[in-house]
Amino acid sequence: MALRDTLEFGHADRKAIYEYVERHGTVSPEEVQERLGIDPGGFRHHVAILKRDGQLEETDSELHVTIDAGAEEEYAAGEVSFHIRPARQEDLAGIVGAIRQVAEEKTYIEGESVADEIDHEQALLRHNELESRMFFVATVEDEVVGWVHLYAPELEKLSHTAELTVGVVEGYRGHGIGSHLLARGLEWAGSNEYEKVYQSVPSSNEEAIAFLEEHDWETEAVREDHYKLNGHYVDEVMMAIEL
């Protein structure tokens, strides 16, 4: 299922099953059936239709939302080999850890709020009537070392835009991982018909601003003294790229 697909279910129980799974990330069919109180025969029927329509998948006896996001890719830069792929629910702890490592530098406010949100919800990917959230990860020997995250509210007036965060833990910078993550995220956004991708960074994060400018992002506006970091006021730099 593409993230821009309209959510249509045709039956209230089918909608309830999807929403329960979407809200919890991954969950066993037995738990969903028990919590929703749907009779076993009807439940199996509805799950079969949700699978047929590409809205749910079952992996290792766990249900999860289907999001079509492409395949895993392998890259090498010097002695570092890494993979970039769509994130899975089991990557949640690794992504939160990577974002928090970057956030410790006190230069990525938006990324820190993303970590707080997914850690609180315990659901990585979201696609419902209010919002959509997608992650790709960079891994080295199955360890998450970087991420790109896209968030889009399902509001008509903002339906052409998505907010992006991207980051790589310090020990793996300088190998092109961030560039590959950014490209993968923008490719996905373009294929899902988003027209503009944006993000905000503190003006003190000169490295991030230079990185985005090197990839054709432009500064749209600056809000003076918007952040307070280590007791000092810092401007917010709002950047964007048209797809």
Short mmCIF file of C-alpha atoms in Angstrom, two decimals:
data_model
loop_
_atom_site.label_atom_id
_atom_site.label_comp_id
_atom_site.label_asym_id
_atom_site.label_seq_id
_atom_site.Cartn_x
_atom_site.Cartn_y
_atom_site.Cartn_z
CA MET A 1 0.00 0.00 0.00
CA ALA A 2 1.34 3.41 -0.97
CA LEU A 3 1.18 5.99 1.80
CA ARG A 4 -1.02 8.30 -0.26
CA ASP A 5 -3.65 5.59 -0.86
CA THR A 6 -7.09 6.45 0.51
CA LEU A 7 -8.02 4.31 3.48
CA GLU A 8 -11.24 2.48 2.62
CA PHE A 9 -12.38 -0.63 4.47
CA GLY A 10 -16.01 -1.36 3.62
CA HIS A 11 -16.79 -2.74 7.07
CA ALA A 12 -16.58 -1.32 10.59
CA ASP A 13 -14.80 -4.40 12.01
CA ARG A 14 -12.22 -4.27 9.22
CA LYS A 15 -11.54 -0.61 9.99
CA ALA A 16 -11.23 -1.39 13.72
CA ILE A 17 -8.72 -4.18 13.05
CA TYR A 18 -6.58 -1.94 10.85
CA GLU A 19 -6.63 0.93 13.32
CA TYR A 20 -5.69 -1.32 16.24
CA VAL A 21 -2.71 -2.76 14.36
CA GLU A 22 -1.65 0.64 13.03
CA ARG A 23 -1.74 2.14 16.51
CA HIS A 24 0.35 -0.66 18.06
CA GLY A 25 2.98 -1.17 15.34
CA THR A 26 3.03 -4.97 15.44
CA VAL A 27 0.58 -7.20 17.29
CA SER A 28 -0.49 -10.82 17.26
CA PRO A 29 -3.80 -11.70 15.56
CA GLU A 30 -4.94 -13.33 18.81
CA GLU A 31 -4.54 -10.10 20.75
CA VAL A 32 -6.40 -8.06 18.15
CA GLN A 33 -9.28 -10.53 17.99
CA GLU A 34 -9.55 -10.71 21.78
CA ARG A 35 -9.29 -6.98 22.42
CA LEU A 36 -11.84 -6.09 19.74
CA GLY A 37 -14.22 -8.91 20.62
CA ILE A 38 -14.79 -9.98 17.02
CA ASP A 39 -15.91 -13.57 16.51
CA PRO A 40 -12.99 -15.76 15.28
CA GLY A 41 -14.56 -16.64 11.93
CA GLY A 42 -15.39 -13.06 11.07
CA PHE A 43 -11.99 -11.88 12.29
CA ARG A 44 -10.12 -14.30 10.01
CA HIS A 45 -12.30 -13.19 7.09
CA HIS A 46 -11.60 -9.50 7.67
CA VAL A 47 -7.86 -10.04 8.12
CA ALA A 48 -7.77 -12.03 4.87
CA ILE A 49 -9.40 -9.13 3.03
CA LEU A 50 -7.03 -6.58 4.62
CA LYS A 51 -4.10 -8.71 3.46
CA ARG A 52 -5.60 -9.13 -0.01
CA ASP A 53 -6.07 -5.38 -0.35
CA GLY A 54 -2.47 -4.71 0.69
CA GLN A 55 -3.36 -2.95 3.95
CA LEU A 56 -1.96 -5.50 6.43
CA GLU A 57 0.82 -8.08 6.36
CA GLU A 58 1.67 -10.91 8.74
CA THR A 59 5.31 -11.63 9.56
CA ASP A 60 6.46 -14.11 12.22
CA SER A 61 2.84 -14.43 13.43
CA GLU A 62 2.55 -10.66 13.95
CA LEU A 63 0.29 -8.30 12.03
CA HIS A 64 1.59 -4.94 10.83
CA VAL A 65 0.55 -2.23 8.40
CA THR A 66 1.75 -2.66 4.81
CA ILE A 67 3.69 0.31 3.44
CA ASP A 68 5.30 -0.02 0.02
CA ALA A 69 8.71 1.62 0.42
CA GLY A 70 11.09 -0.25 -1.87
CA ALA A 71 13.97 -2.65 -1.30
CA GLU A 72 17.16 -2.75 0.76
CA GLU A 73 20.25 -1.23 -0.86
CA GLU A 74 23.92 -1.90 -0.08
CA TYR A 75 26.74 0.64 -0.31
CA ALA A 76 30.45 0.76 0.46
CA ALA A 77 32.63 3.76 1.29
CA GLY A 78 36.23 2.85 2.04
CA GLU A 79 36.22 0.28 4.81
CA VAL A 80 32.60 0.97 5.77
CA SER A 81 29.79 -1.08 4.22
CA PHE A 82 26.23 -0.12 5.04
CA HIS A 83 22.66 -0.89 4.05
CA ILE A 84 19.75 1.49 3.60
CA ARG A 85 16.26 0.06 3.80
CA PRO A 86 12.72 0.79 4.95
CA ALA A 87 12.51 0.67 8.74
CA ARG A 88 10.66 -2.10 10.53
CA GLN A 89 8.92 -1.99 13.89
CA GLU A 90 11.81 -3.90 15.47
CA ASP A 91 14.13 -0.99 14.52
CA LEU A 92 12.32 1.34 16.94
CA ALA A 93 14.81 1.05 19.81
CA GLY A 94 17.77 1.43 17.44
CA ILE A 95 16.27 4.52 15.82
CA VAL A 96 15.47 6.13 19.16
CA GLY A 97 19.02 5.41 20.31
CA ALA A 98 20.56 6.90 17.16
CA ILE A 99 18.40 10.02 17.33
CA ARG A 100 19.20 10.52 21.01
CA GLN A 101 22.93 10.23 20.29
CA VAL A 102 22.64 13.00 17.71
CA ALA A 103 20.33 15.03 19.97
CA GLU A 104 22.97 15.01 22.72
CA GLU A 105 24.88 17.48 20.57
CA LYS A 106 22.07 20.00 21.28
CA THR A 107 21.84 20.91 17.59
CA TYR A 108 18.85 18.92 16.34
CA ILE A 109 15.69 19.95 18.14
CA GLU A 110 13.22 18.46 15.64
CA GLY A 111 14.99 15.10 15.70
CA GLU A 112 14.81 14.98 19.48
CA SER A 113 11.04 15.54 19.40
CA VAL A 114 10.67 12.69 16.88
CA ALA A 115 12.51 10.34 19.24
CA ASP A 116 10.27 11.37 22.13
CA GLU A 117 7.13 10.78 20.07
CA ILE A 118 7.94 7.31 18.73
CA ASP A 119 9.37 6.22 22.09
CA HIS A 120 6.12 7.27 23.75
CA GLU A 121 3.82 5.71 21.14
CA GLN A 122 5.93 2.56 20.64
CA ALA A 123 4.75 2.53 17.01
CA LEU A 124 7.28 3.38 14.32
CA LEU A 125 5.37 3.64 11.05
CA ARG A 126 1.98 5.35 10.95
CA HIS A 127 -0.66 5.67 8.26
CA ASN A 128 -4.12 6.75 9.35
CA GLU A 129 -6.71 9.40 8.56
CA LEU A 130 -4.79 12.07 10.51
CA GLU A 131 -1.11 11.49 9.79
CA SER A 132 1.50 9.45 8.00
CA ARG A 133 5.01 8.65 9.23
CA MET A 134 7.77 6.83 7.37
CA PHE A 135 11.35 5.89 8.32
CA PHE A 136 14.34 4.56 6.42
CA VAL A 137 17.43 3.40 8.29
CA ALA A 138 21.12 2.98 7.58
CA THR A 139 22.61 -0.09 9.23
CA VAL A 140 26.14 -1.40 9.71
CA GLU A 141 26.16 -5.06 10.70
CA ASP A 142 22.48 -4.74 11.67
CA GLU A 143 23.15 -1.75 13.96
CA VAL A 144 21.14 1.39 13.19
CA VAL A 145 23.65 4.18 12.53
CA GLY A 146 21.41 6.68 10.76
CA TRP A 147 17.84 7.47 9.83
CA VAL A 148 15.64 9.59 7.62
CA HIS A 149 12.12 10.30 8.81
CA LEU A 150 9.21 11.84 6.94
CA TYR A 151 6.03 13.08 8.59
CA ALA A 152 2.91 14.29 6.81
CA PRO A 153 -0.35 15.43 8.38
CA GLU A 154 -3.37 14.30 6.37
CA LEU A 155 -4.73 17.82 5.95
CA GLU A 156 -5.88 18.94 2.50
CA LYS A 157 -4.10 22.29 2.67
CA LEU A 158 -0.80 20.60 3.64
CA SER A 159 -1.20 17.36 1.68
CA HIS A 160 1.54 18.35 -0.76
CA THR A 161 4.17 18.77 1.98
CA ALA A 162 6.16 16.52 4.29
CA GLU A 163 8.56 17.28 7.13
CA LEU A 164 11.91 15.48 7.09
CA THR A 165 14.61 14.78 9.65
CA VAL A 166 17.84 12.97 8.85
CA GLY A 167 20.89 12.12 10.92
CA VAL A 168 23.91 9.86 11.29
CA VAL A 169 25.65 8.99 14.56
CA GLU A 170 29.02 10.68 14.90
CA GLY A 171 31.26 7.64 14.42
CA TYR A 172 29.84 6.94 10.95
CA ARG A 173 29.84 10.41 9.42
CA GLY A 174 31.97 11.24 6.41
CA HIS A 175 31.07 8.11 4.43
CA GLY A 176 28.14 9.46 2.44
CA ILE A 177 25.52 7.74 4.63
CA GLY A 178 23.61 10.96 5.24
CA SER A 179 23.52 11.77 1.51
CA HIS A 180 22.18 8.33 0.66
CA LEU A 181 19.55 8.55 3.40
CA LEU A 182 18.45 11.99 2.25
CA ALA A 183 18.22 10.82 -1.36
CA ARG A 184 16.18 7.77 -0.36
CA GLY A 185 13.78 9.88 1.68
CA LEU A 186 13.28 12.44 -1.08
CA GLU A 187 12.86 9.70 -3.69
CA TRP A 188 10.13 8.15 -1.56
CA ALA A 189 8.46 11.54 -1.02
CA GLY A 190 8.45 12.23 -4.74
CA SER A 191 7.03 8.82 -5.58
CA ASN A 192 4.20 9.49 -3.09
CA GLU A 193 3.36 12.78 -4.83
CA TYR A 194 4.66 15.17 -2.19
CA GLU A 195 5.74 18.41 -3.81
CA LYS A 196 7.74 20.05 -1.02
CA VAL A 197 9.82 18.72 1.85
CA TYR A 198 10.93 20.92 4.72
CA GLN A 199 12.70 20.97 8.06
CA SER A 200 13.97 23.43 10.66
CA VAL A 201 17.39 23.49 12.32
CA PRO A 202 19.05 25.82 14.85
CA SER A 203 21.36 28.35 13.24
CA SER A 204 24.13 26.97 15.46
CA ASN A 205 24.00 23.69 13.51
CA GLU A 206 26.16 25.02 10.70
CA GLU A 207 27.11 21.52 9.56
CA ALA A 208 23.48 20.54 8.93
CA ILE A 209 22.70 23.79 7.13
CA ALA A 210 25.74 23.36 4.86
CA PHE A 211 24.78 19.72 4.22
CA LEU A 212 21.27 20.67 3.13
CA GLU A 213 22.50 23.57 1.00
CA GLU A 214 24.90 21.19 -0.77
CA HIS A 215 21.84 19.10 -1.66
CA ASP A 216 19.93 22.07 -3.13
CA TRP A 217 17.82 22.96 -0.10
CA GLU A 218 17.06 26.65 0.38
CA THR A 219 16.37 28.79 3.43
CA GLU A 220 12.76 29.99 3.39
CA ALA A 221 12.74 31.99 6.62
CA VAL A 222 14.59 32.63 9.87
CA ARG A 223 12.87 33.03 13.24
CA GLU A 224 15.15 34.99 15.50
CA ASP A 225 15.92 33.69 19.00
CA HIS A 226 13.44 30.82 18.62
CA TYR A 227 15.52 28.25 20.54
CA LYS A 228 17.31 28.55 23.85
CA LEU A 229 20.30 26.21 23.97
CA ASN A 230 22.66 26.09 26.92
CA GLY A 231 21.32 29.42 28.11
CA HIS A 232 21.78 31.18 24.75
CA TYR A 233 19.11 32.23 22.24
CA VAL A 234 19.53 30.71 18.79
CA ASP A 235 17.69 31.41 15.54
CA GLU A 236 15.55 28.79 13.82
CA VAL A 237 16.47 28.29 10.15
CA MET A 238 13.52 26.99 8.09
CA MET A 239 14.73 25.11 5.02
CA ALA A 240 12.93 23.34 2.19
CA ILE A 241 13.30 21.72 -1.21
CA GLU A 242 10.80 21.54 -4.06
CA LEU A 243 10.46 18.09 -5.66
#
